[in-house]
Amino acid sequence: MDHNNDENLHRVRITARGGKAAIEIDGQRVDPGALSGHTVTHREGEPPQVVLYPGDYAESTFEGLTRISLADMPAPGPAAAVFLSAIDAEELERSALARPDLGTGPHSLTQAMLTQLVEWASGL
């Protein structure tokens, strides 16, 4: 099969360094703020496929003809439910009360707990 004549193929250039990537499709730069990630896969005998995730990358470079797909982002609810169900309420309260940024105003404990949950979810 001659993939060079396939009208579904696009010229792609991806230059990634650290947490940033510059992506061009058919010579047009993709707004970096529009994407949260990408994957490049390739099977023998087929052109590479780039999947763009709407919405940060290890250092890499890819340039060539590829099929491009736009991925649907999964709903965050189920993953959040799993994360939150694993939280020990006593440990959350203890950690929030021990935070140096715990305020004294209304809702300050709730804010400290939410900040703590964000840090735990981020691996901090």
CSV table of C-alpha atoms in Angstrom, one decimal:
chain,number,residue,atom,x,y,z
A,1,MET,CA,0.0,0.0,0.0
A,2,ASP,CA,1.4,3.4,-1.0
A,3,HIS,CA,0.9,5.7,2.0
A,4,ASN,CA,2.6,8.6,0.3
A,5,ASN,CA,-0.7,9.2,-1.7
A,6,ASP,CA,-3.0,8.7,1.3
A,7,GLU,CA,-4.9,12.0,1.7
A,8,ASN,CA,-5.4,11.3,5.4
A,9,LEU,CA,-1.6,11.7,6.0
A,10,HIS,CA,-0.3,14.9,7.4
A,11,ARG,CA,3.3,16.2,7.7
A,12,VAL,CA,4.1,16.5,11.4
A,13,ARG,CA,7.0,17.9,13.3
A,14,ILE,CA,7.3,17.5,17.1
A,15,THR,CA,10.2,19.1,19.0
A,16,ALA,CA,9.9,18.5,22.7
A,17,ARG,CA,12.3,19.5,25.5
A,18,GLY,CA,11.5,19.0,29.1
A,19,GLY,CA,7.9,19.8,29.8
A,20,LYS,CA,7.3,21.7,26.6
A,21,ALA,CA,6.7,20.6,23.0
A,22,ALA,CA,6.4,22.5,19.7
A,23,ILE,CA,4.0,20.7,17.3
A,24,GLU,CA,3.5,21.6,13.7
A,25,ILE,CA,0.9,20.0,11.4
A,26,ASP,CA,1.3,20.6,7.7
A,27,GLY,CA,3.5,23.6,8.6
A,28,GLN,CA,1.0,25.1,10.9
A,29,ARG,CA,2.1,25.4,14.6
A,30,VAL,CA,-0.4,24.0,17.1
A,31,ASP,CA,-1.1,26.4,20.0
A,32,PRO,CA,0.9,24.8,22.9
A,33,GLY,CA,-1.8,25.8,25.4
A,34,ALA,CA,-4.4,23.7,23.4
A,35,LEU,CA,-2.7,20.4,24.2
A,36,SER,CA,-1.9,18.5,27.4
A,37,GLY,CA,0.1,15.8,25.7
A,38,HIS,CA,0.7,13.6,22.6
A,39,THR,CA,1.7,10.1,21.7
A,40,VAL,CA,3.4,8.8,18.6
A,41,THR,CA,3.0,5.1,17.7
A,42,HIS,CA,4.2,3.1,14.7
A,43,ARG,CA,3.5,-0.4,13.5
A,44,GLU,CA,5.6,-2.0,10.7
A,45,GLY,CA,4.1,-1.5,7.3
A,46,GLU,CA,1.9,1.4,8.4
A,47,PRO,CA,2.5,5.1,8.8
A,48,PRO,CA,3.0,6.5,12.3
A,49,GLN,CA,0.0,7.7,14.2
A,50,VAL,CA,0.1,10.8,16.4
A,51,VAL,CA,-2.6,11.2,19.1
A,52,LEU,CA,-3.0,14.7,20.4
A,53,TYR,CA,-4.5,15.1,23.9
A,54,PRO,CA,-6.4,18.4,24.4
A,55,GLY,CA,-5.8,20.7,27.1
A,56,ASP,CA,3.4,18.9,29.6
A,57,TYR,CA,6.4,16.1,27.6
A,58,ALA,CA,9.8,14.4,27.9
A,59,GLU,CA,12.5,15.5,25.4
A,60,SER,CA,11.8,14.0,22.0
A,61,THR,CA,11.7,14.8,18.3
A,62,PHE,CA,9.5,13.3,15.6
A,63,GLU,CA,9.2,14.4,12.0
A,64,GLY,CA,7.4,12.7,9.2
A,65,LEU,CA,4.1,11.7,7.6
A,66,THR,CA,1.5,10.4,10.1
A,67,ARG,CA,-2.2,9.9,10.7
A,68,ILE,CA,-3.4,12.3,13.4
A,69,SER,CA,-6.2,11.6,16.0
A,70,LEU,CA,-7.6,13.8,18.6
A,71,ALA,CA,-8.2,11.9,21.8
A,72,ASP,CA,-11.2,12.3,24.1
A,73,MET,CA,-10.1,13.2,27.6
A,74,PRO,CA,-11.6,10.8,30.2
A,75,ALA,CA,-14.0,12.3,32.7
A,76,PRO,CA,-12.1,13.2,35.9
A,77,GLY,CA,-14.9,12.1,38.2
A,78,PRO,CA,-14.2,8.3,38.4
A,79,ALA,CA,-10.4,8.9,39.0
A,80,ALA,CA,-11.2,11.6,41.6
A,81,ALA,CA,-13.6,9.2,43.4
A,82,VAL,CA,-11.0,6.5,43.6
A,83,PHE,CA,-8.4,9.0,44.9
A,84,LEU,CA,-10.8,10.5,47.5
A,85,SER,CA,-12.0,7.1,48.7
A,86,ALA,CA,-8.4,6.2,49.6
A,87,ILE,CA,-8.0,9.3,51.8
A,88,ASP,CA,-7.7,8.7,55.6
A,89,ALA,CA,-9.9,11.5,57.1
A,90,GLU,CA,-7.9,11.6,60.3
A,91,GLU,CA,-4.6,12.0,58.4
A,92,LEU,CA,-6.1,14.7,56.2
A,93,GLU,CA,-7.3,16.6,59.2
A,94,ARG,CA,-4.0,16.2,61.0
A,95,SER,CA,-2.0,17.3,57.9
A,96,ALA,CA,-4.3,20.3,57.2
A,97,LEU,CA,-4.1,21.5,60.8
A,98,ALA,CA,-0.3,21.3,60.7
A,99,ARG,CA,0.0,23.3,57.5
A,100,PRO,CA,2.1,26.5,57.9
A,101,ASP,CA,-0.4,28.3,55.5
A,102,LEU,CA,-3.5,27.5,57.6
A,103,GLY,CA,-5.3,30.7,58.1
A,104,THR,CA,-7.7,31.8,60.8
A,105,GLY,CA,-10.5,33.2,58.7
A,106,PRO,CA,-13.8,31.5,57.6
A,107,HIS,CA,-13.3,28.4,55.6
A,108,SER,CA,-9.5,28.3,56.3
A,109,LEU,CA,-9.6,24.7,57.4
A,110,THR,CA,-11.5,23.7,54.3
A,111,GLN,CA,-9.0,25.6,52.1
A,112,ALA,CA,-6.1,23.9,53.9
A,113,MET,CA,-7.7,20.5,53.3
A,114,LEU,CA,-8.3,21.2,49.6
A,115,THR,CA,-4.7,22.4,49.2
A,116,GLN,CA,-3.4,19.3,51.0
A,117,LEU,CA,-5.5,17.0,48.7
A,118,VAL,CA,-4.1,18.8,45.6
A,119,GLU,CA,-0.6,18.3,46.9
A,120,TRP,CA,-1.2,14.6,47.6
A,121,ALA,CA,-2.8,14.2,44.2
A,122,SER,CA,0.3,15.8,42.6
A,123,GLY,CA,2.6,13.5,44.5
A,124,LEU,CA,3.9,16.2,46.8
